[in-house]
């Protein structure tokens, strides 16, 4: 009897709180919010939840973001205690035509920022790192452009342009430290095979690798280390076997897709009453759920192979012939 495979595949495929202080090198990325209302008025500083200290030289909190007045205030510079990635929003810019005194822009003189999402009434000039509001005056309350730094940095400077009154600017800021989180693909393997077999039988195993997401898998390695009770293994097509280990390299594998591998092996004549065969899979991407990366099947050895009828008859014939021969050589009594 074979164990169910959770859906056999046609042609092998289916679809379907951080302590204060810097994080150590190679640590997973941790993001913290900058309390703009507290330190956005500057000069001020604060140690964030991820251990980074953020400082600002000057500015004003205007109820919905940090304001700068052009030209009296000048640029505002944020400084960080270690290289960080910064994600922030710009909102509440005044509009009007470009020649109007109410036309507001903000510029990042040091560059190093890029647009993540551009508000409908905003324009972005990547050559000068300048963001402007092109809508009517007073219409920018709901328009927010989100920007990100293009590389880890220890400072971020922005300046208000054009409007001699004031320019609303940074509406939120998030600072991340550590290694960025890469794509994750939860790969799993389910192994199926016989519950029982006779010693000497050739049995079949099937291994189903699935990608449960959230990202596509660019590739994986499936391994099956054969126990000593299995011999004469025939690996799946495209796979290799060395030192009793079957290795299959697969991929890419989209979210919800799977691939099935089938191989056979012979149960050794000297197998114990039960043995276990295990397989495991490892993907190129980070796996958020390693608990389903391996699967095992235990098989009970029921009996040794039965002797064929022809062999049994021959053995009986030999035994019978010997008995007749012994009877003929028995001495005759007087």
PDB file of C-alpha atoms in Angstrom, residues 62-311:
ATOM      1  CA  UNK A  62       3.888  72.143  11.704  1.00  0.00           C
ATOM      2  CA  UNK A  63       1.235  69.676  12.859  1.00  0.00           C
ATOM      3  CA  UNK A  64       1.492  67.378   9.860  1.00  0.00           C
ATOM      4  CA  UNK A  65       5.184  67.408   9.136  1.00  0.00           C
ATOM      5  CA  UNK A  66       8.468  69.280   9.378  1.00  0.00           C
ATOM      6  CA  UNK A  67       8.336  72.819   7.897  1.00  0.00           C
ATOM      7  CA  UNK A  68      11.187  74.877   6.504  1.00  0.00           C
ATOM      8  CA  UNK A  69      10.984  78.570   5.590  1.00  0.00           C
ATOM      9  CA  UNK A  70      12.807  79.650   2.485  1.00  0.00           C
ATOM     10  CA  UNK A  71      15.363  81.224   2.515  1.00  0.00           C
ATOM     11  CA  UNK A  72      15.739  82.103   6.197  1.00  0.00           C
ATOM     12  CA  UNK A  73      15.878  78.593   7.587  1.00  0.00           C
ATOM     13  CA  UNK A  74      18.142  77.109   4.938  1.00  0.00           C
ATOM     14  CA  UNK A  75      18.598  73.355   4.449  1.00  0.00           C
ATOM     15  CA  UNK A  76      17.809  70.846   7.166  1.00  0.00           C
ATOM     16  CA  UNK A  77      20.282  68.011   7.767  1.00  0.00           C
ATOM     17  CA  UNK A  78      19.551  64.749   9.510  1.00  0.00           C
ATOM     18  CA  UNK A  79      22.504  62.767  10.890  1.00  0.00           C
ATOM     19  CA  UNK A  80      22.608  59.133  11.953  1.00  0.00           C
ATOM     20  CA  UNK A  81      25.024  57.309  14.233  1.00  0.00           C
ATOM     21  CA  UNK A  82      25.723  54.621  11.621  1.00  0.00           C
ATOM     22  CA  UNK A  83      24.946  53.938   7.960  1.00  0.00           C
ATOM     23  CA  UNK A  84      21.198  53.488   7.552  1.00  0.00           C
ATOM     24  CA  UNK A  85      18.545  53.214   4.869  1.00  0.00           C
ATOM     25  CA  UNK A  86      15.966  55.997   5.096  1.00  0.00           C
ATOM     26  CA  UNK A  87      12.378  55.946   3.839  1.00  0.00           C
ATOM     27  CA  UNK A  88      10.368  59.138   4.187  1.00  0.00           C
ATOM     28  CA  UNK A  89       7.382  61.097   2.867  1.00  0.00           C
ATOM     29  CA  UNK A  90       7.043  64.629   1.466  1.00  0.00           C
ATOM     30  CA  UNK A  91       3.609  66.243   1.635  1.00  0.00           C
ATOM     31  CA  UNK A  92       1.659  69.518   1.965  1.00  0.00           C
ATOM     32  CA  UNK A  93       3.568  71.376  -0.747  1.00  0.00           C
ATOM     33  CA  UNK A  94       1.787  74.426  -2.149  1.00  0.00           C
ATOM     34  CA  UNK A  95       0.995  74.515  -5.850  1.00  0.00           C
ATOM     35  CA  UNK A  96       0.390  77.276  -8.422  1.00  0.00           C
ATOM     36  CA  UNK A  97       2.240  77.738 -11.710  1.00  0.00           C
ATOM     37  CA  UNK A  98       6.048  77.590 -11.576  1.00  0.00           C
ATOM     38  CA  UNK A  99       6.361  81.360 -12.016  1.00  0.00           C
ATOM     39  CA  UNK A 100       4.085  81.977  -9.018  1.00  0.00           C
ATOM     40  CA  UNK A 101       5.645  82.843  -5.618  1.00  0.00           C
ATOM     41  CA  UNK A 102       3.424  80.165  -4.071  1.00  0.00           C
ATOM     42  CA  UNK A 103       5.033  77.408  -6.125  1.00  0.00           C
ATOM     43  CA  UNK A 104       6.861  75.076  -3.711  1.00  0.00           C
ATOM     44  CA  UNK A 105       9.609  72.521  -4.264  1.00  0.00           C
ATOM     45  CA  UNK A 106      12.038  70.606  -2.089  1.00  0.00           C
ATOM     46  CA  UNK A 107      15.500  69.585  -3.212  1.00  0.00           C
ATOM     47  CA  UNK A 108      18.044  67.069  -1.975  1.00  0.00           C
ATOM     48  CA  UNK A 109      21.347  68.781  -2.785  1.00  0.00           C
ATOM     49  CA  UNK A 110      23.471  65.735  -2.003  1.00  0.00           C
ATOM     50  CA  UNK A 111      21.338  63.443  -4.182  1.00  0.00           C
ATOM     51  CA  UNK A 112      21.260  59.820  -3.133  1.00  0.00           C
ATOM     52  CA  UNK A 113      17.462  59.550  -3.042  1.00  0.00           C
ATOM     53  CA  UNK A 114      14.909  57.973  -5.370  1.00  0.00           C
ATOM     54  CA  UNK A 115      11.130  57.976  -5.669  1.00  0.00           C
ATOM     55  CA  UNK A 116       9.270  54.944  -4.327  1.00  0.00           C
ATOM     56  CA  UNK A 117       5.814  56.363  -5.147  1.00  0.00           C
ATOM     57  CA  UNK A 118       5.063  59.739  -6.759  1.00  0.00           C
ATOM     58  CA  UNK A 119       1.957  61.724  -5.772  1.00  0.00           C
ATOM     59  CA  UNK A 120      -0.357  62.559  -8.721  1.00  0.00           C
ATOM     60  CA  UNK A 121       0.223  66.329  -8.454  1.00  0.00           C
ATOM     61  CA  UNK A 122       3.995  66.089  -7.881  1.00  0.00           C
ATOM     62  CA  UNK A 123       6.851  66.108 -10.373  1.00  0.00           C
ATOM     63  CA  UNK A 124      10.314  64.649  -9.795  1.00  0.00           C
ATOM     64  CA  UNK A 125      13.506  65.682 -11.553  1.00  0.00           C
ATOM     65  CA  UNK A 126      16.122  62.958 -10.937  1.00  0.00           C
ATOM     66  CA  UNK A 127      18.884  65.097 -12.492  1.00  0.00           C
ATOM     67  CA  UNK A 128      18.571  67.716  -9.725  1.00  0.00           C
ATOM     68  CA  UNK A 129      16.819  65.561  -7.075  1.00  0.00           C
ATOM     69  CA  UNK A 130      13.982  68.090  -6.919  1.00  0.00           C
ATOM     70  CA  UNK A 131      10.324  67.460  -6.058  1.00  0.00           C
ATOM     71  CA  UNK A 132       7.646  70.062  -6.921  1.00  0.00           C
ATOM     72  CA  UNK A 133       3.865  70.443  -6.600  1.00  0.00           C
ATOM     73  CA  UNK A 134       2.234  71.332  -9.924  1.00  0.00           C
ATOM     74  CA  UNK A 135      -1.381  71.462  -8.769  1.00  0.00           C
ATOM     75  CA  UNK A 136      -3.425  74.525  -7.706  1.00  0.00           C
ATOM     76  CA  UNK A 137      -2.357  76.485  -4.664  1.00  0.00           C
ATOM     77  CA  UNK A 138      -3.561  74.874  -1.443  1.00  0.00           C
ATOM     78  CA  UNK A 139      -4.368  71.533  -3.107  1.00  0.00           C
ATOM     79  CA  UNK A 140      -1.416  69.538  -1.799  1.00  0.00           C
ATOM     80  CA  UNK A 141      -2.749  68.467   1.576  1.00  0.00           C
ATOM     81  CA  UNK A 142      -3.384  64.885   0.517  1.00  0.00           C
ATOM     82  CA  UNK A 143      -0.488  64.535  -1.946  1.00  0.00           C
ATOM     83  CA  UNK A 144       2.401  62.557  -0.491  1.00  0.00           C
ATOM     84  CA  UNK A 145       5.455  61.323  -2.367  1.00  0.00           C
ATOM     85  CA  UNK A 146       7.499  58.574  -0.731  1.00  0.00           C
ATOM     86  CA  UNK A 147      11.265  58.592  -1.269  1.00  0.00           C
ATOM     87  CA  UNK A 148      14.086  56.277  -0.228  1.00  0.00           C
ATOM     88  CA  UNK A 149      17.842  56.599   0.004  1.00  0.00           C
ATOM     89  CA  UNK A 150      19.638  54.674  -2.710  1.00  0.00           C
ATOM     90  CA  UNK A 151      22.467  53.471  -0.436  1.00  0.00           C
ATOM     91  CA  UNK A 152      23.192  53.339   3.311  1.00  0.00           C
ATOM     92  CA  UNK A 153      24.038  56.832   4.540  1.00  0.00           C
ATOM     93  CA  UNK A 154      24.862  58.731   7.724  1.00  0.00           C
ATOM     94  CA  UNK A 155      23.171  61.981   6.642  1.00  0.00           C
ATOM     95  CA  UNK A 156      20.198  63.314   4.704  1.00  0.00           C
ATOM     96  CA  UNK A 157      19.820  66.964   3.670  1.00  0.00           C
ATOM     97  CA  UNK A 158      16.787  68.674   2.109  1.00  0.00           C
ATOM     98  CA  UNK A 159      16.011  72.297   1.316  1.00  0.00           C
ATOM     99  CA  UNK A 160      12.835  74.252   0.594  1.00  0.00           C
ATOM    100  CA  UNK A 161      12.796  76.116  -2.731  1.00  0.00           C
ATOM    101  CA  UNK A 162      10.865  79.039  -4.290  1.00  0.00           C
ATOM    102  CA  UNK A 163       8.242  79.928  -1.684  1.00  0.00           C
ATOM    103  CA  UNK A 164       9.445  82.795   0.563  1.00  0.00           C
ATOM    104  CA  UNK A 165       6.817  81.899   3.148  1.00  0.00           C
ATOM    105  CA  UNK A 166       7.221  78.248   4.144  1.00  0.00           C
ATOM    106  CA  UNK A 167       7.485  74.793   2.652  1.00  0.00           C
ATOM    107  CA  UNK A 168       5.891  71.803   4.294  1.00  0.00           C
ATOM    108  CA  UNK A 169       8.165  68.874   3.945  1.00  0.00           C
ATOM    109  CA  UNK A 170       8.907  65.575   5.691  1.00  0.00           C
ATOM    110  CA  UNK A 171       5.696  63.921   6.886  1.00  0.00           C
ATOM    111  CA  UNK A 172       7.193  60.670   8.196  1.00  0.00           C
ATOM    112  CA  UNK A 173      10.615  59.044   8.396  1.00  0.00           C
ATOM    113  CA  UNK A 174      11.684  55.436   8.915  1.00  0.00           C
ATOM    114  CA  UNK A 175      15.282  54.390   9.497  1.00  0.00           C
ATOM    115  CA  UNK A 176      16.498  50.844   8.868  1.00  0.00           C
ATOM    116  CA  UNK A 177      19.773  49.289   9.989  1.00  0.00           C
ATOM    117  CA  UNK A 178      21.219  45.873   9.206  1.00  0.00           C
ATOM    118  CA  UNK A 179      21.072  43.702   6.123  1.00  0.00           C
ATOM    119  CA  UNK A 180      17.988  44.210   3.939  1.00  0.00           C
ATOM    120  CA  UNK A 181      15.602  41.313   3.995  1.00  0.00           C
ATOM    121  CA  UNK A 182      15.819  39.373   0.748  1.00  0.00           C
ATOM    122  CA  UNK A 183      13.002  37.537  -0.985  1.00  0.00           C
ATOM    123  CA  UNK A 184      11.604  34.569   0.928  1.00  0.00           C
ATOM    124  CA  UNK A 185      10.340  31.312  -0.521  1.00  0.00           C
ATOM    125  CA  UNK A 186       8.856  28.656   1.765  1.00  0.00           C
ATOM    126  CA  UNK A 187       9.901  25.410   0.090  1.00  0.00           C
ATOM    127  CA  UNK A 188       8.535  22.126   1.387  1.00  0.00           C
ATOM    128  CA  UNK A 189       9.042  18.476   0.516  1.00  0.00           C
ATOM    129  CA  UNK A 190       6.613  15.602   0.995  1.00  0.00           C
ATOM    130  CA  UNK A 191       7.954  12.070   0.564  1.00  0.00           C
ATOM    131  CA  UNK A 192       5.707   9.102  -0.183  1.00  0.00           C
ATOM    132  CA  UNK A 193       6.542   5.398  -0.360  1.00  0.00           C
ATOM    133  CA  UNK A 194       5.394   1.906   0.684  1.00  0.00           C
ATOM    134  CA  UNK A 195       4.368   1.130   4.252  1.00  0.00           C
ATOM    135  CA  UNK A 196       5.617  -2.432   3.855  1.00  0.00           C
ATOM    136  CA  UNK A 197       7.718  -4.508   1.486  1.00  0.00           C
ATOM    137  CA  UNK A 198       9.416  -7.870   1.173  1.00  0.00           C
ATOM    138  CA  UNK A 199      13.192  -8.138   1.352  1.00  0.00           C
ATOM    139  CA  UNK A 200      14.409  -8.237  -2.229  1.00  0.00           C
ATOM    140  CA  UNK A 201      11.518  -6.152  -3.578  1.00  0.00           C
ATOM    141  CA  UNK A 202      12.190  -3.115  -5.786  1.00  0.00           C
ATOM    142  CA  UNK A 203      10.147  -0.288  -4.271  1.00  0.00           C
ATOM    143  CA  UNK A 204       9.303   3.254  -5.449  1.00  0.00           C
ATOM    144  CA  UNK A 205       9.484   6.622  -3.687  1.00  0.00           C
ATOM    145  CA  UNK A 206       8.064   9.976  -4.838  1.00  0.00           C
ATOM    146  CA  UNK A 207       9.254  13.340  -3.547  1.00  0.00           C
ATOM    147  CA  UNK A 208       7.100  16.428  -4.080  1.00  0.00           C
ATOM    148  CA  UNK A 209       8.790  19.833  -3.755  1.00  0.00           C
ATOM    149  CA  UNK A 210       6.377  22.784  -3.380  1.00  0.00           C
ATOM    150  CA  UNK A 211       6.917  26.545  -3.236  1.00  0.00           C
ATOM    151  CA  UNK A 212       4.491  28.083  -0.737  1.00  0.00           C
ATOM    152  CA  UNK A 213       5.779  31.646  -1.332  1.00  0.00           C
ATOM    153  CA  UNK A 214       5.614  34.517  -0.754  1.00  0.00           C
ATOM    154  CA  UNK A 215       8.295  34.895  -3.485  1.00  0.00           C
ATOM    155  CA  UNK A 216       9.191  32.762  -6.476  1.00  0.00           C
ATOM    156  CA  UNK A 217      12.083  30.350  -5.975  1.00  0.00           C
ATOM    157  CA  UNK A 218      15.038  30.780  -8.318  1.00  0.00           C
ATOM    158  CA  UNK A 219      16.260  27.263  -7.583  1.00  0.00           C
ATOM    159  CA  UNK A 220      16.693  24.513  -4.999  1.00  0.00           C
ATOM    160  CA  UNK A 221      18.629  21.341  -4.166  1.00  0.00           C
ATOM    161  CA  UNK A 222      16.776  18.178  -3.133  1.00  0.00           C
ATOM    162  CA  UNK A 223      18.747  15.424  -1.409  1.00  0.00           C
ATOM    163  CA  UNK A 224      17.790  11.905  -0.355  1.00  0.00           C
ATOM    164  CA  UNK A 225      20.358   9.976   1.668  1.00  0.00           C
ATOM    165  CA  UNK A 226      19.612   6.297   1.211  1.00  0.00           C
ATOM    166  CA  UNK A 227      19.783   4.040   4.266  1.00  0.00           C
ATOM    167  CA  UNK A 228      21.892   0.857   4.045  1.00  0.00           C
ATOM    168  CA  UNK A 229      18.685  -1.163   3.701  1.00  0.00           C
ATOM    169  CA  UNK A 230      18.204   0.219   0.163  1.00  0.00           C
ATOM    170  CA  UNK A 231      20.464  -0.885  -2.678  1.00  0.00           C
ATOM    171  CA  UNK A 232      20.576  -0.693  -6.491  1.00  0.00           C
ATOM    172  CA  UNK A 233      18.884   2.729  -6.507  1.00  0.00           C
ATOM    173  CA  UNK A 234      17.825   4.250  -9.829  1.00  0.00           C
ATOM    174  CA  UNK A 235      17.726   8.072  -9.387  1.00  0.00           C
ATOM    175  CA  UNK A 236      15.093  10.312 -11.006  1.00  0.00           C
ATOM    176  CA  UNK A 237      15.857  11.634 -14.498  1.00  0.00           C
ATOM    177  CA  UNK A 238      18.304  14.539 -14.332  1.00  0.00           C
ATOM    178  CA  UNK A 239      19.445  13.653 -10.810  1.00  0.00           C
ATOM    179  CA  UNK A 240      22.692  12.068  -9.643  1.00  0.00           C
ATOM    180  CA  UNK A 241      23.667   9.499  -7.041  1.00  0.00           C
ATOM    181  CA  UNK A 242      26.967   9.370  -5.175  1.00  0.00           C
ATOM    182  CA  UNK A 243      27.923   7.783  -1.852  1.00  0.00           C
ATOM    183  CA  UNK A 244      24.347   6.572  -1.406  1.00  0.00           C
ATOM    184  CA  UNK A 245      22.940  10.118  -1.729  1.00  0.00           C
ATOM    185  CA  UNK A 246      20.550  11.149  -4.488  1.00  0.00           C
ATOM    186  CA  UNK A 247      20.861  14.833  -5.446  1.00  0.00           C
ATOM    187  CA  UNK A 248      18.419  16.757  -7.649  1.00  0.00           C
ATOM    188  CA  UNK A 249      18.964  20.407  -8.627  1.00  0.00           C
ATOM    189  CA  UNK A 250      15.735  22.121  -9.642  1.00  0.00           C
ATOM    190  CA  UNK A 251      14.107  25.453 -10.294  1.00  0.00           C
ATOM    191  CA  UNK A 252      12.954  28.056 -10.878  1.00  0.00           C
ATOM    192  CA  UNK A 253       9.674  27.383  -9.096  1.00  0.00           C
ATOM    193  CA  UNK A 254       6.831  29.920  -9.028  1.00  0.00           C
ATOM    194  CA  UNK A 255       4.646  30.494  -5.982  1.00  0.00           C
ATOM    195  CA  UNK A 256       2.116  27.672  -5.770  1.00  0.00           C
ATOM    196  CA  UNK A 257       4.038  25.437  -8.178  1.00  0.00           C
ATOM    197  CA  UNK A 258       5.608  22.084  -7.437  1.00  0.00           C
ATOM    198  CA  UNK A 259       7.822  19.422  -8.967  1.00  0.00           C
ATOM    199  CA  UNK A 260       7.731  15.670  -8.359  1.00  0.00           C
ATOM    200  CA  UNK A 261      10.688  13.259  -8.441  1.00  0.00           C
ATOM    201  CA  UNK A 262      10.389   9.457  -8.482  1.00  0.00           C
ATOM    202  CA  UNK A 263      13.113   6.865  -7.898  1.00  0.00           C
ATOM    203  CA  UNK A 264      13.339   3.149  -7.126  1.00  0.00           C
ATOM    204  CA  UNK A 265      15.601   0.982  -4.963  1.00  0.00           C
ATOM    205  CA  UNK A 266      15.822  -2.645  -3.799  1.00  0.00           C
ATOM    206  CA  UNK A 267      15.168  -3.679  -0.198  1.00  0.00           C
ATOM    207  CA  UNK A 268      18.254  -5.487   1.043  1.00  0.00           C
ATOM    208  CA  UNK A 269      17.914  -9.197   1.931  1.00  0.00           C
ATOM    209  CA  UNK A 270      19.302  -8.542   5.415  1.00  0.00           C
ATOM    210  CA  UNK A 271      17.044  -5.604   6.269  1.00  0.00           C
ATOM    211  CA  UNK A 272      15.668  -5.298   9.803  1.00  0.00           C
ATOM    212  CA  UNK A 273      11.955  -5.309  10.487  1.00  0.00           C
ATOM    213  CA  UNK A 274      11.633  -1.563   9.765  1.00  0.00           C
ATOM    214  CA  UNK A 275      13.785   1.157   8.167  1.00  0.00           C
ATOM    215  CA  UNK A 276      13.377   4.871   7.381  1.00  0.00           C
ATOM    216  CA  UNK A 277      14.268   6.912   4.307  1.00  0.00           C
ATOM    217  CA  UNK A 278      14.436  10.740   4.533  1.00  0.00           C
ATOM    218  CA  UNK A 279      14.700  13.603   2.035  1.00  0.00           C
ATOM    219  CA  UNK A 280      15.328  17.347   2.447  1.00  0.00           C
ATOM    220  CA  UNK A 281      15.183  20.465   0.274  1.00  0.00           C
ATOM    221  CA  UNK A 282      17.124  23.750   0.444  1.00  0.00           C
ATOM    222  CA  UNK A 283      16.322  26.805  -1.713  1.00  0.00           C
ATOM    223  CA  UNK A 284      18.339  29.759  -2.963  1.00  0.00           C
ATOM    224  CA  UNK A 285      16.108  32.227  -1.096  1.00  0.00           C
ATOM    225  CA  UNK A 286      15.572  32.587   2.655  1.00  0.00           C
ATOM    226  CA  UNK A 287      13.036  30.074   3.905  1.00  0.00           C
ATOM    227  CA  UNK A 288      10.620  31.474   6.510  1.00  0.00           C
ATOM    228  CA  UNK A 289       9.409  27.998   7.503  1.00  0.00           C
ATOM    229  CA  UNK A 290      12.283  25.472   7.684  1.00  0.00           C
ATOM    230  CA  UNK A 291      10.121  23.012   9.595  1.00  0.00           C
ATOM    231  CA  UNK A 292       8.700  21.566   6.358  1.00  0.00           C
ATOM    232  CA  UNK A 293      12.030  21.199   4.550  1.00  0.00           C
ATOM    233  CA  UNK A 294      12.349  17.481   5.250  1.00  0.00           C
ATOM    234  CA  UNK A 295      10.110  14.423   5.061  1.00  0.00           C
ATOM    235  CA  UNK A 296      10.532  10.724   5.903  1.00  0.00           C
ATOM    236  CA  UNK A 297       8.887   7.391   5.135  1.00  0.00           C
ATOM    237  CA  UNK A 298       9.233   4.274   7.314  1.00  0.00           C
ATOM    238  CA  UNK A 299       8.804   0.856   5.685  1.00  0.00           C
ATOM    239  CA  UNK A 300       8.227  -2.464   7.436  1.00  0.00           C
ATOM    240  CA  UNK A 301       9.949  -5.531   5.983  1.00  0.00           C
ATOM    241  CA  UNK A 302       7.316  -8.266   6.143  1.00  0.00           C
ATOM    242  CA  UNK A 303       9.187 -11.384   4.985  1.00  0.00           C
ATOM    243  CA  UNK A 304      12.063 -12.703   2.851  1.00  0.00           C
ATOM    244  CA  UNK A 305      11.343 -13.473  -0.818  1.00  0.00           C
ATOM    245  CA  UNK A 306       9.397 -16.695  -1.406  1.00  0.00           C
ATOM    246  CA  UNK A 307      11.245 -19.500  -3.282  1.00  0.00           C
ATOM    247  CA  UNK A 308       9.790 -20.026  -6.770  1.00  0.00           C
ATOM    248  CA  UNK A 309       7.706 -23.123  -7.510  1.00  0.00           C
ATOM    249  CA  UNK A 310      10.295 -24.483  -9.982  1.00  0.00           C
ATOM    250  CA  UNK A 311      13.122 -24.173  -7.510  1.00  0.00           C
TER     251      UNK A 311
END
